[in-house]
Coordinates of C-alpha atoms in Angstrom, one line a residue:
M573 CA 163.6 -67.8 -14.3
L574 CA 165.0 -71.3 -14.5
D575 CA 166.7 -72.0 -17.8
V576 CA 165.8 -75.6 -18.7
N577 CA 167.2 -77.2 -21.9
L578 CA 164.6 -79.8 -22.9
T579 CA 166.9 -81.3 -25.5
Q580 CA 169.5 -82.0 -22.8
I581 CA 166.9 -83.6 -20.6
F582 CA 165.9 -85.8 -23.4
I583 CA 169.5 -86.8 -24.1
N584 CA 170.2 -87.6 -20.5
F585 CA 166.9 -89.5 -20.4
L586 CA 168.0 -91.7 -23.2
S587 CA 171.4 -92.5 -21.8
L588 CA 170.1 -93.2 -18.2
S589 CA 167.2 -95.3 -19.5
A590 CA 169.6 -97.3 -21.6
F591 CA 171.9 -98.0 -18.7
Y592 CA 169.0 -98.8 -16.2
G593 CA 167.3 -101.0 -18.7
L594 CA 170.4 -102.9 -19.7
F595 CA 171.4 -103.6 -16.1
A596 CA 168.0 -104.3 -14.7
V597 CA 166.7 -106.5 -17.5
G598 CA 169.4 -109.0 -16.8
L599 CA 168.3 -109.2 -13.2
A600 CA 164.6 -109.5 -14.1
L601 CA 165.5 -112.2 -16.6
V602 CA 167.3 -114.3 -14.0
F603 CA 164.5 -113.9 -11.5
G604 CA 161.8 -114.8 -14.2
V605 CA 163.5 -118.1 -15.0
M606 CA 165.3 -119.1 -11.8
K607 CA 163.0 -117.4 -9.3
V608 CA 165.9 -116.1 -7.3
V609 CA 167.2 -112.5 -6.8
N610 CA 170.9 -112.5 -7.5
F611 CA 172.3 -109.9 -5.1
A612 CA 175.8 -110.3 -6.7
H613 CA 174.4 -108.9 -10.0
G614 CA 176.0 -105.6 -9.1
E615 CA 179.4 -107.3 -8.8
F616 CA 179.1 -108.7 -12.3
F617 CA 178.6 -105.1 -13.4
M618 CA 181.7 -104.2 -11.4
L619 CA 183.7 -107.0 -13.1
G620 CA 182.8 -105.6 -16.5
G621 CA 184.2 -102.3 -15.5
Y622 CA 187.4 -103.9 -14.3
A623 CA 187.7 -105.9 -17.5
L624 CA 187.9 -102.6 -19.4
W625 CA 190.5 -101.2 -17.0
L626 CA 192.6 -104.3 -17.3
L627 CA 192.6 -104.3 -21.1
L628 CA 193.5 -100.6 -21.1
A629 CA 196.5 -101.4 -18.8
A630 CA 197.5 -104.5 -20.8
L631 CA 197.2 -103.0 -24.3
P632 CA 198.6 -99.5 -24.0
G633 CA 199.6 -99.3 -27.7
L634 CA 196.1 -99.9 -29.2
P635 CA 193.7 -97.2 -30.0
L636 CA 191.3 -96.5 -27.2
W637 CA 188.2 -97.2 -29.3
L638 CA 189.6 -100.6 -30.3
V639 CA 190.3 -101.6 -26.6
F640 CA 186.7 -100.5 -25.9
G641 CA 185.3 -102.8 -28.6
L642 CA 187.5 -105.6 -27.4
A643 CA 186.3 -105.1 -23.8
L644 CA 182.7 -105.3 -25.0
V645 CA 183.5 -108.8 -26.2
V646 CA 186.0 -110.2 -23.7
G647 CA 184.4 -108.8 -20.6
P648 CA 180.9 -110.2 -21.0
L649 CA 182.2 -113.6 -22.1
V650 CA 184.4 -113.9 -19.0
V651 CA 181.7 -112.7 -16.7
A652 CA 179.1 -115.0 -18.4
L653 CA 181.4 -117.9 -17.5
A654 CA 181.6 -116.6 -14.0
G655 CA 177.8 -116.5 -13.9
M656 CA 177.6 -120.1 -15.0
L657 CA 180.1 -121.0 -12.3
V658 CA 177.9 -119.3 -9.7
E659 CA 174.9 -121.2 -11.0
K660 CA 176.8 -124.5 -10.6
L661 CA 178.2 -123.9 -7.2
I662 CA 175.4 -121.9 -5.5
F663 CA 172.1 -121.6 -7.2
E664 CA 171.9 -125.1 -8.5
R665 CA 172.5 -126.4 -5.0
T666 CA 169.9 -124.1 -3.5
A667 CA 167.2 -124.7 -6.2
N668 CA 164.8 -126.0 -3.6
N669 CA 165.6 -123.2 -1.1
T670 CA 164.9 -119.9 -2.8
F671 CA 165.7 -117.8 0.2
G672 CA 168.9 -119.7 0.8
G673 CA 170.1 -118.9 -2.7
F674 CA 169.3 -115.2 -2.3
I675 CA 171.2 -115.1 1.0
A676 CA 174.2 -117.0 -0.5
S677 CA 174.3 -114.5 -3.4
L678 CA 174.4 -111.7 -0.7
G679 CA 177.4 -113.4 0.8
L680 CA 178.9 -113.8 -2.7
S681 CA 178.6 -110.1 -3.4
Y682 CA 180.8 -109.3 -0.4
V683 CA 183.3 -112.0 -1.3
I684 CA 183.7 -110.5 -4.8
Q685 CA 184.0 -107.0 -3.4
A686 CA 186.7 -108.1 -0.9
L687 CA 188.6 -109.9 -3.7
A688 CA 188.4 -106.8 -5.9
V689 CA 189.8 -104.7 -3.0
L690 CA 192.6 -107.2 -2.5
G691 CA 193.4 -107.4 -6.2
F692 CA 193.0 -103.8 -7.3
G693 CA 193.0 -101.7 -4.2
V694 CA 190.2 -99.7 -2.6
V695 CA 190.8 -96.6 -4.6
S696 CA 188.5 -96.2 -7.7
K697 CA 190.2 -96.1 -11.1
S698 CA 189.5 -93.1 -13.4
L699 CA 189.5 -94.1 -17.0
P700 CA 190.1 -91.9 -20.0
V701 CA 187.4 -91.0 -22.5
L702 CA 187.5 -93.9 -24.9
I703 CA 185.4 -92.3 -27.7
P704 CA 186.2 -88.5 -27.7
G705 CA 184.0 -86.0 -29.2
Q706 CA 180.5 -84.7 -28.9
I707 CA 177.4 -83.8 -30.9
E708 CA 175.4 -80.7 -30.4
V709 CA 171.7 -81.1 -31.0
A710 CA 169.3 -78.2 -30.5
G711 CA 171.4 -76.8 -27.7
G712 CA 171.9 -80.1 -26.1
I713 CA 175.3 -81.9 -25.8
L714 CA 175.5 -85.6 -26.6
T715 CA 179.0 -87.0 -26.1
H716 CA 180.2 -89.9 -28.2
Q717 CA 180.7 -92.0 -25.1
R718 CA 177.1 -91.6 -24.0
L719 CA 176.0 -92.2 -27.5
A720 CA 177.8 -95.5 -27.3
V721 CA 175.9 -96.3 -24.1
I722 CA 172.6 -95.6 -25.8
L723 CA 173.4 -97.6 -28.9
G724 CA 174.8 -100.4 -26.8
G725 CA 171.7 -100.6 -24.7
V726 CA 169.4 -100.6 -27.7
A727 CA 171.5 -103.2 -29.5
M728 CA 171.5 -105.5 -26.4
M729 CA 167.7 -105.1 -25.9
T730 CA 167.1 -105.9 -29.5
G731 CA 169.4 -108.9 -29.4
L732 CA 167.6 -110.2 -26.3
W733 CA 164.2 -109.8 -28.0
V734 CA 165.4 -111.7 -31.1
F735 CA 166.8 -114.4 -28.9
L736 CA 163.7 -114.8 -26.8
N737 CA 161.2 -114.7 -29.6
R738 CA 163.1 -116.0 -32.7
T739 CA 165.3 -118.9 -31.4
R740 CA 164.5 -122.3 -30.0
A741 CA 166.7 -121.7 -26.9
G742 CA 165.0 -118.4 -26.3
R743 CA 161.5 -119.9 -26.5
A744 CA 162.7 -122.5 -24.0
V745 CA 163.7 -119.8 -21.6
R746 CA 160.3 -118.1 -22.0
A747 CA 158.5 -121.4 -21.4
A748 CA 160.6 -122.0 -18.2
S749 CA 159.9 -118.5 -16.9
Q750 CA 156.1 -119.2 -17.2
N751 CA 155.9 -122.6 -15.7
H752 CA 158.7 -125.0 -14.8
A753 CA 156.5 -128.1 -14.6
S754 CA 155.0 -127.5 -18.1
A755 CA 158.3 -126.8 -19.6
R756 CA 159.7 -130.0 -18.2
L757 CA 156.8 -132.0 -19.7
Q758 CA 157.6 -130.5 -23.1
G759 CA 161.1 -132.0 -22.9
I760 CA 162.9 -128.7 -22.1
N761 CA 166.2 -129.2 -20.2
L762 CA 165.7 -126.8 -17.3
R763 CA 169.3 -127.2 -16.1
R764 CA 170.5 -126.0 -19.5
V765 CA 168.0 -123.2 -19.4
R766 CA 169.2 -122.0 -16.0
Y767 CA 172.8 -122.0 -17.2
T768 CA 171.8 -120.0 -20.3
T769 CA 169.8 -117.5 -18.3
M770 CA 172.5 -117.0 -15.8
A771 CA 175.1 -116.5 -18.5
I772 CA 172.9 -113.9 -20.4
G773 CA 172.1 -112.0 -17.2
A774 CA 175.7 -111.8 -16.1
A775 CA 176.9 -110.8 -19.6
M776 CA 174.3 -108.0 -19.7
A777 CA 175.6 -106.7 -16.4
A778 CA 179.1 -106.8 -17.7
V779 CA 178.2 -105.0 -20.8
S780 CA 176.7 -102.3 -18.6
G781 CA 180.0 -102.1 -16.7
V782 CA 182.1 -101.8 -19.8
L783 CA 179.8 -99.1 -21.3
M784 CA 179.7 -97.1 -18.1
G785 CA 183.4 -97.7 -17.2
S786 CA 184.6 -94.4 -18.6
V787 CA 181.5 -92.5 -17.6
I788 CA 181.8 -93.3 -13.9
N789 CA 184.9 -94.4 -11.9
V790 CA 185.6 -98.1 -11.7
G791 CA 185.9 -99.3 -8.1
P792 CA 185.2 -102.4 -5.9
Y793 CA 181.9 -100.8 -4.6
M794 CA 180.5 -99.5 -7.9
G795 CA 178.1 -102.4 -8.0
L796 CA 176.4 -101.5 -4.7
E797 CA 174.9 -98.3 -6.1
A798 CA 174.1 -100.0 -9.3
I799 CA 172.3 -102.9 -7.7
W800 CA 170.2 -100.4 -5.6
K801 CA 169.0 -98.8 -8.8
A802 CA 168.3 -102.1 -10.4
F803 CA 166.2 -103.2 -7.4
I804 CA 164.2 -100.0 -7.6
V805 CA 163.6 -100.6 -11.3
V806 CA 162.6 -104.3 -11.1
I807 CA 160.4 -103.7 -8.0
V808 CA 158.5 -100.9 -9.7
G809 CA 158.4 -102.8 -13.0
G810 CA 157.6 -106.1 -11.4
L811 CA 160.0 -108.9 -10.5
G812 CA 160.5 -111.3 -13.5
S813 CA 158.9 -109.0 -16.0
I814 CA 161.2 -107.8 -18.8
P815 CA 158.6 -105.4 -20.2
G816 CA 158.0 -104.1 -16.7
A817 CA 161.8 -103.6 -16.2
I818 CA 162.0 -101.6 -19.5
T819 CA 159.0 -99.5 -18.6
A820 CA 160.4 -98.7 -15.1
A821 CA 163.8 -98.0 -16.7
L822 CA 162.2 -95.4 -19.0
L823 CA 160.3 -93.9 -16.1
F824 CA 163.3 -93.5 -13.8
G825 CA 165.5 -92.4 -16.6
L826 CA 163.1 -89.5 -17.2
I827 CA 162.7 -88.7 -13.5
D828 CA 166.4 -88.8 -12.8
S829 CA 167.2 -86.7 -15.9
I830 CA 164.8 -84.0 -14.9
A831 CA 166.0 -84.0 -11.3
T832 CA 169.6 -83.8 -12.4
T833 CA 168.9 -80.9 -14.8
L834 CA 167.0 -79.0 -12.2
G835 CA 169.9 -79.3 -9.7
Y836 CA 168.5 -82.0 -7.5
G837 CA 170.8 -84.8 -8.5
Q838 CA 172.0 -85.4 -4.9
Y839 CA 168.4 -86.3 -3.9
I840 CA 167.8 -88.9 -6.6
V841 CA 168.1 -91.8 -4.2
I842 CA 165.4 -90.3 -2.0
I843 CA 163.1 -89.3 -4.9
D844 CA 163.3 -92.7 -6.5
T845 CA 162.6 -94.5 -3.3
V846 CA 159.6 -92.3 -2.5
I847 CA 158.2 -93.2 -6.0
M848 CA 158.9 -96.9 -5.4
L849 CA 157.0 -96.8 -2.1
A850 CA 154.1 -94.9 -3.7
V851 CA 153.9 -97.6 -6.4
L852 CA 154.0 -100.4 -3.9
A853 CA 151.2 -98.9 -1.9
F854 CA 148.9 -99.4 -4.8
F855 CA 150.6 -102.2 -6.8
P856 CA 152.3 -104.5 -4.3
R857 CA 153.7 -106.7 -7.1
G858 CA 154.9 -103.7 -9.2
L859 CA 153.3 -102.4 -12.4
L860 CA 153.6 -105.6 -14.5
G861 CA 155.0 -108.2 -12.0
R862 CA 153.9 -111.6 -10.9
E863 CA 153.6 -112.9 -7.4
A864 CA 157.0 -113.9 -5.8
P865 CA 157.5 -117.6 -5.3
P866 CA 156.1 -118.7 -1.9
L867 CA 158.6 -119.1 0.8
D868 CA 157.4 -121.2 3.7
Q869 CA 158.7 -120.6 7.2
G870 CA 160.9 -123.7 7.0
Q871 CA 162.8 -122.0 4.1
V872 CA 163.0 -118.7 5.8
Q873 CA 164.2 -120.1 9.0
G874 CA 166.7 -122.4 7.4
G875 CA 166.4 -126.1 8.2
D876 CA 163.9 -128.8 8.5
G877 CA 163.1 -128.6 12.1
A878 CA 164.3 -132.2 12.7
E879 CA 166.8 -131.3 15.4
A880 CA 166.0 -132.5 18.8
A881 CA 165.3 -129.8 21.4
L882 CA 167.5 -129.7 24.4
P883 CA 166.0 -130.6 27.8
P884 CA 164.9 -127.5 29.8
G885 CA 167.5 -128.1 32.5
L886 CA 170.4 -128.2 30.1
S887 CA 169.1 -125.1 28.2
R888 CA 168.9 -123.1 31.4
A889 CA 172.3 -124.2 32.5
L890 CA 173.8 -123.1 29.2
V891 CA 172.0 -119.7 29.3
L892 CA 173.2 -119.2 33.0
A893 CA 176.8 -120.0 32.1
F894 CA 176.7 -117.6 29.2
A895 CA 175.2 -114.8 31.4
C896 CA 177.8 -115.4 34.1
A897 CA 180.6 -115.3 31.5
L898 CA 179.3 -111.9 30.2
A899 CA 179.0 -110.5 33.7
A900 CA 182.5 -111.6 34.8
F901 CA 184.1 -110.5 31.5
P902 CA 184.9 -106.8 32.4
F903 CA 186.6 -107.7 35.6
F904 CA 189.3 -109.8 33.8
A905 CA 189.6 -108.1 30.4
S906 CA 191.7 -105.1 29.4
Q907 CA 190.1 -101.8 28.5
Y908 CA 190.4 -102.6 24.8
Y909 CA 188.5 -105.9 25.1
I910 CA 185.9 -104.2 27.3
G911 CA 185.3 -101.8 24.4
I912 CA 184.9 -104.8 22.1
G913 CA 182.4 -106.3 24.7
I914 CA 180.3 -103.1 24.7
L915 CA 180.0 -103.2 20.9
F916 CA 179.2 -106.9 21.1
L917 CA 176.3 -106.2 23.6
I918 CA 175.0 -103.4 21.3
N919 CA 175.1 -105.8 18.4
L920 CA 173.4 -108.5 20.6
I921 CA 170.4 -106.2 21.0
L922 CA 170.4 -105.7 17.2
V923 CA 170.5 -109.4 16.2
I924 CA 167.9 -110.7 18.7
S925 CA 165.5 -107.9 17.7
Y926 CA 166.2 -108.7 14.1
R927 CA 165.5 -112.4 14.7
T928 CA 162.1 -111.3 16.1
C929 CA 161.5 -109.4 12.8
T930 CA 162.2 -112.6 10.8
T931 CA 159.6 -114.6 12.7
M932 CA 156.9 -112.9 10.6
G933 CA 158.4 -114.5 7.5
G934 CA 160.0 -111.4 6.1
W935 CA 163.6 -110.3 6.3
S936 CA 164.0 -106.6 6.5
F937 CA 167.0 -104.9 5.1
A938 CA 166.2 -101.6 6.9
H939 CA 167.0 -102.9 10.4
V940 CA 170.4 -101.1 10.4
T941 CA 168.4 -97.9 9.4
M942 CA 166.3 -98.2 12.6
F943 CA 169.6 -98.5 14.4
A944 CA 170.8 -95.3 12.8
I945 CA 167.5 -93.5 13.6
G946 CA 168.0 -94.3 17.3
A947 CA 171.6 -93.0 17.2
Y948 CA 170.6 -89.8 15.4
A949 CA 167.7 -89.3 17.8
M950 CA 170.1 -89.6 20.7
A951 CA 172.4 -87.0 19.1
L952 CA 169.7 -84.5 18.2
L953 CA 168.0 -84.7 21.6
Q954 CA 171.2 -84.4 23.5
T955 CA 172.7 -81.6 21.5
G956 CA 169.4 -79.8 21.1
P957 CA 167.0 -79.8 24.1
G958 CA 169.8 -81.4 26.2
L959 CA 167.6 -84.2 27.5
S960 CA 168.8 -86.9 29.9
F961 CA 170.1 -90.1 28.3
W962 CA 167.6 -92.1 30.4
L963 CA 164.7 -90.2 28.8
I964 CA 166.4 -90.2 25.3
L965 CA 166.8 -94.0 25.4
P966 CA 163.1 -94.9 25.1
L967 CA 162.4 -91.9 22.9
A968 CA 165.1 -93.1 20.4
G969 CA 163.3 -96.5 20.3
L970 CA 160.0 -94.8 19.7
A971 CA 161.5 -92.6 16.9
A972 CA 162.7 -95.8 15.1
A973 CA 159.3 -97.5 15.7
L974 CA 157.5 -94.5 14.2
V975 CA 159.6 -94.5 11.1
A976 CA 159.1 -98.2 10.8
L977 CA 155.3 -97.6 11.0
V978 CA 155.5 -95.1 8.1
I979 CA 157.6 -97.5 6.0
A980 CA 155.3 -100.4 6.9
W981 CA 152.3 -98.9 5.2
P982 CA 153.5 -99.6 1.7
V983 CA 156.0 -102.4 2.2
M984 CA 153.9 -104.7 4.4
R985 CA 151.5 -105.1 1.5
T986 CA 154.3 -106.8 -0.4
R987 CA 155.6 -110.3 -0.1
Q988 CA 158.9 -112.1 0.0
F989 CA 161.5 -110.6 -2.4
Y990 CA 159.5 -107.5 -2.9
F991 CA 159.7 -106.9 0.9
F992 CA 163.4 -107.7 1.1
L993 CA 164.3 -105.4 -1.7
S994 CA 161.9 -102.5 -0.9
T995 CA 163.2 -102.3 2.7
F996 CA 166.8 -102.3 1.3
A997 CA 165.9 -99.3 -0.9
A998 CA 164.0 -97.5 1.8
G999 CA 166.8 -97.9 4.2
E1000 CA 169.4 -96.5 1.8
A1001 CA 167.1 -93.5 1.1
I1002 CA 166.9 -92.7 4.8
R1003 CA 170.7 -93.0 5.1
Q1004 CA 170.9 -90.5 2.2
C1005 CA 168.8 -88.1 4.2
F1006 CA 171.4 -88.1 6.9
I1007 CA 174.0 -87.1 4.2
Q1008 CA 172.0 -84.6 2.2
F1009 CA 170.2 -82.7 4.9
R1010 CA 173.4 -81.3 6.4
P1011 CA 171.9 -78.5 8.6
V1012 CA 169.9 -81.1 10.5
F1013 CA 172.1 -84.2 10.5
G1014 CA 175.6 -82.9 9.9
G1015 CA 176.1 -84.4 6.5
I1016 CA 178.8 -87.0 6.0
E1017 CA 180.7 -85.7 9.0
G1018 CA 177.7 -86.5 11.3
I1019 CA 177.2 -85.1 14.8
S1020 CA 180.0 -85.2 17.3
F1021 CA 180.8 -84.4 21.0
L1022 CA 178.1 -86.7 22.4
S1023 CA 178.3 -87.7 26.0
P1024 CA 177.6 -91.0 27.8
P1025 CA 174.7 -91.2 30.3
E1026 CA 174.8 -89.0 33.4
D1027 CA 176.0 -90.5 36.6
L1028 CA 173.5 -92.8 38.2
F1029 CA 173.7 -93.8 41.9
G1030 CA 177.3 -92.4 42.0
L1031 CA 178.4 -94.5 39.0
S1032 CA 180.2 -92.7 36.2
F1033 CA 179.6 -94.1 32.7
Y1034 CA 182.7 -92.5 31.4
D1035 CA 184.3 -95.7 32.9
T1036 CA 184.1 -98.4 30.2
R1037 CA 183.6 -101.1 32.8
T1038 CA 180.5 -99.3 34.2
Y1039 CA 179.3 -98.6 30.6
Y1040 CA 179.7 -102.3 29.8
L1041 CA 177.6 -103.4 32.8
M1042 CA 174.9 -100.9 31.9
A1043 CA 174.9 -102.2 28.3
L1044 CA 174.7 -105.8 29.7
A1045 CA 171.7 -104.9 31.9
L1046 CA 169.9 -103.2 28.9
A1047 CA 170.7 -106.2 26.7
A1048 CA 169.3 -108.6 29.4
I1049 CA 166.1 -106.5 29.6
A1050 CA 165.7 -106.4 25.9
G1051 CA 166.4 -110.1 25.6
A1052 CA 163.9 -110.9 28.3
L1053 CA 161.1 -108.8 26.8
L1054 CA 161.7 -110.2 23.3
W1055 CA 161.8 -113.8 24.7
V1056 CA 158.5 -113.3 26.5
F1057 CA 157.0 -111.9 23.3
D1058 CA 158.4 -114.7 21.2
R1059 CA 157.0 -117.4 23.6
G1060 CA 153.7 -115.6 24.2
R1061 CA 150.4 -115.9 22.4
T1062 CA 151.1 -113.1 20.0
G1063 CA 154.5 -114.3 19.1
R1064 CA 153.2 -117.8 18.5
T1065 CA 150.4 -116.4 16.3
V1066 CA 152.9 -114.4 14.3
K1067 CA 155.0 -117.6 13.6
A1068 CA 151.8 -119.5 12.7
M1069 CA 150.7 -116.7 10.4
A1070 CA 154.1 -116.8 8.7
E1071 CA 153.7 -120.6 8.0
N1072 CA 150.6 -119.9 5.8
E1073 CA 149.4 -116.3 5.5
N1074 CA 146.4 -117.1 3.3
L1075 CA 145.1 -119.7 5.7
S1076 CA 145.6 -117.3 8.6
A1077 CA 143.6 -114.6 6.8
A1078 CA 140.8 -117.2 6.2
L1079 CA 140.7 -117.8 10.0
G1080 CA 140.3 -114.1 10.7
I1081 CA 143.9 -113.2 11.6
D1082 CA 144.9 -109.7 10.5
A1083 CA 148.3 -110.5 9.0
L1084 CA 149.0 -106.9 8.1
A1085 CA 148.5 -105.7 11.6
L1086 CA 150.6 -108.5 13.1
K1087 CA 153.5 -108.0 10.7
T1088 CA 153.4 -104.2 11.3
L1089 CA 153.5 -104.8 15.1
V1090 CA 156.5 -107.1 14.8
F1091 CA 158.3 -104.7 12.5
C1092 CA 157.8 -101.8 14.9
I1093 CA 158.8 -103.8 18.0
S1094 CA 162.0 -104.9 16.4
A1095 CA 162.6 -101.3 15.2
F1096 CA 162.1 -100.0 18.8
F1097 CA 164.8 -102.2 20.2
A1098 CA 167.1 -101.4 17.3
G1099 CA 166.6 -97.7 18.0
C1100 CA 167.5 -98.2 21.7
A1101 CA 170.6 -100.0 20.6
G1102 CA 171.4 -97.0 18.4
A1103 CA 171.1 -94.6 21.3
L1104 CA 173.4 -96.9 23.3
F1105 CA 175.9 -96.9 20.5
A1106 CA 175.9 -93.1 20.1
G1107 CA 176.5 -92.6 23.8
Y1108 CA 179.5 -94.9 23.7
N1109 CA 180.9 -93.8 20.4
G1110 CA 180.7 -90.1 21.1
F1111 CA 179.5 -89.2 17.6
V1112 CA 177.3 -90.5 14.8
A1113 CA 177.8 -90.4 11.1
P1114 CA 176.3 -92.1 8.0
T1115 CA 179.4 -94.3 7.6
D1116 CA 178.5 -96.1 10.8
F1117 CA 175.3 -97.5 9.3
T1118 CA 176.3 -99.0 6.0
A1119 CA 175.1 -102.1 4.1
Q1120 CA 178.1 -104.0 5.6
V1121 CA 176.7 -103.5 9.1
M1122 CA 173.3 -104.8 7.9
F1123 CA 175.2 -107.8 6.3
K1124 CA 176.7 -108.6 9.7
I1125 CA 173.3 -108.7 11.4
I1126 CA 171.9 -111.0 8.7
A1127 CA 175.0 -113.1 8.7
A1128 CA 174.7 -113.6 12.5
V1129 CA 171.2 -114.8 12.2
I1130 CA 171.9 -117.1 9.2
I1131 CA 175.1 -118.6 10.6
G1132 CA 173.8 -119.1 14.1
G1133 CA 170.3 -120.2 13.0
S1134 CA 167.0 -118.5 13.5
R1135 CA 164.7 -121.3 14.5
S1136 CA 165.2 -120.5 18.2
F1137 CA 166.0 -117.4 20.2
W1138 CA 169.6 -118.2 20.8
G1139 CA 170.8 -119.1 17.3
P1140 CA 171.6 -115.5 16.4
V1141 CA 173.6 -115.1 19.6
I1142 CA 175.8 -118.0 18.6
G1143 CA 176.3 -116.5 15.1
L1144 CA 177.2 -113.1 16.6
V1145 CA 179.8 -114.7 18.8
V1146 CA 181.4 -116.4 15.8
L1147 CA 181.4 -113.2 13.7
T1148 CA 182.9 -111.2 16.6
V1149 CA 185.7 -113.6 17.2
L1150 CA 186.4 -113.8 13.5
E1151 CA 186.4 -110.0 13.2
E1152 CA 188.8 -109.7 16.1
A1153 CA 191.1 -112.4 14.8
L1154 CA 191.4 -110.4 11.6
T1155 CA 192.4 -107.2 13.4
G1156 CA 194.8 -105.3 11.1
A1157 CA 193.4 -107.0 8.0
D1158 CA 190.0 -105.2 7.8
Q1159 CA 189.7 -105.9 4.1
L1160 CA 189.6 -109.6 4.8
V1161 CA 186.6 -109.4 7.2
P1162 CA 183.8 -109.2 4.6
L1163 CA 185.6 -111.9 2.6
F1164 CA 185.5 -114.4 5.5
W1165 CA 182.0 -113.3 6.5
G1166 CA 180.8 -113.9 3.0
L1167 CA 182.4 -117.3 2.7
T1168 CA 181.0 -118.3 6.1
I1169 CA 177.5 -117.4 5.1
I1170 CA 177.8 -119.2 1.8
L1171 CA 179.1 -122.4 3.4
T1172 CA 176.4 -122.2 6.1
V1173 CA 173.6 -121.9 3.5
L1174 CA 175.1 -124.8 1.4
F1175 CA 176.0 -127.3 4.1
I1176 CA 174.3 -126.4 7.4
P1177 CA 171.1 -124.5 6.5
S1178 CA 169.8 -124.8 10.0
G1179 CA 172.8 -122.9 11.3
L1180 CA 175.3 -123.7 14.0
E1181 CA 172.7 -124.1 16.6
G1182 CA 171.0 -126.8 14.5
L1183 CA 174.3 -128.5 14.0
A1184 CA 175.0 -128.4 17.7
R1185 CA 171.6 -129.9 18.4
R1186 CA 172.3 -132.8 16.0
L1187 CA 175.8 -133.4 17.6
I1188 CA 174.5 -133.2 21.2
A1189 CA 171.3 -135.3 20.6
P1190 CA 173.1 -138.7 20.6
L1191 CA 175.0 -137.8 23.8
I1192 CA 171.9 -137.0 25.8
G1193 CA 169.9 -140.0 24.6
P1194 CA 166.3 -140.4 23.6
R1195 CA 165.0 -138.1 26.3
A1196 CA 165.7 -135.1 24.1
T1197 CA 163.8 -136.6 21.2
R1198 CA 160.8 -137.4 23.4
F1199 CA 160.9 -133.9 24.9
S1200 CA 161.0 -132.3 21.4
E1201 CA 158.1 -134.4 20.3
D1202 CA 156.1 -133.5 23.4
R1203 CA 156.9 -129.8 23.0
N1204 CA 155.9 -129.8 19.3
A1205 CA 152.7 -131.6 20.2
S1206 CA 151.8 -129.1 22.9
R1207 CA 152.4 -126.2 20.5
A1208 CA 150.3 -127.9 17.8

């Protein structure tokens, strides 16, 4: 019979709920006022942990409890200033581009992570117990450290309630969260409100980091797991709803406490994600949430669409030149660079299929998961039934499309940020399945000893040059099919639907079916790319499909531009060259990727392709402008 200590479950419930609530409420507050999801919120949490570690190192003679108290003051103040600086440099500049601000914060999170690695090293820091001792309550153990977490969470929540309901500045924040226009008419300084909100949100994340610093190890990636949990909480509770965030924090605190006590702690990511998807299936805006701010297709695609289109002859010439360069590459490059070329072609299939997904107006964070599913399908079908690669390739794509179809049922009912964040959580849960279900997927070590395709027409794919040419052929086929879909009637309907989903529904267009179709099509090609990757790599493991890989895909689309089919290709070329230039300094890669995406969002929101169009337009004269106008008129 299972021996369950209900008191211990209750104690764990209180400490987990306090942490989840304290961290997620700051995120919900920022969204409620600024209407932006700050992906770098997890890095503010991480900075709070490092503030505690630095004070412990700088003040070795002071009692630990005194250093802890000092960190609870200094850490949040410093991080609050950092939050205000982020508001000044990023969110204030993207106030009219909600999606741009979100993507810039995603880049910022990788910049801060990279700086933490450079400054403190990649190894996590283990801190001493700052408040030793424990209390035994009815057979349950409550350590003084976890008691501090509970009391700190309650104190911060109480202080936030008093601020929002009993002070003039707090009432201004509440008014701004309800209606910006009305708040402005009442004389409220919205700029000051935004700074105040950002400072409070960042400070609450830092307090969480200080409180949890000696409970969990402090490291540069500690914010990634925390932000995943915060997204789960705010999605279920409802974006922008503080009562919803507190309710969801209590719910997941109880669920996680029970799961941990029963010995299922390693499955918490999966359990919480399934609950989130179940809630979204019936409450697309969360339990107490409001509708996310509308993002029109111009915002999602980045740019105003004013760039002149290139004449067809010039476009075809550029595409032909690029194709010829790719075809000639393996005959002049070394074996090393041919390997780089193979990975480039695999990533090429990923980014052009991801661009197809974005045409529906939603940016999925689970695309890398579809890539992983294709790779694992290849591994399982080759090591199990021993099927031919040429049969496995379409089956891998179908496996990814099937999983996408299952995910689509709940998430396609959501909009905008709910969609972004729910796909992020769902993707991480699937990756955790690869880790936790070791008998099937091999755990963290993955599945090895995979073989490339069998010989075809006397060609051996153990030769990297032959594999490159095969990958090039498959990339060309995928690109051609996706281009035909994009230019066809269905593709144009999808983009028109994304411009105004409500109007499309009034015209009888089934938006849910269209979005699900696009989601599954993009997943199919990502799955095929995964099979191609597994065949070349020789093994698959969960570490091959991390959030950083997803960030690279998103960065390629944003940096290159997503208005046309070829923008992401340009972005991928830039990122690949940048990554290769930083060979031997891998820790700098996410730093430069993050900086590049931030600068792109702030200064060239239409991407490099849009910039190139503006630079080329004066050189080719008014013909380009007339052609662009004629093409837009024909599409209208």
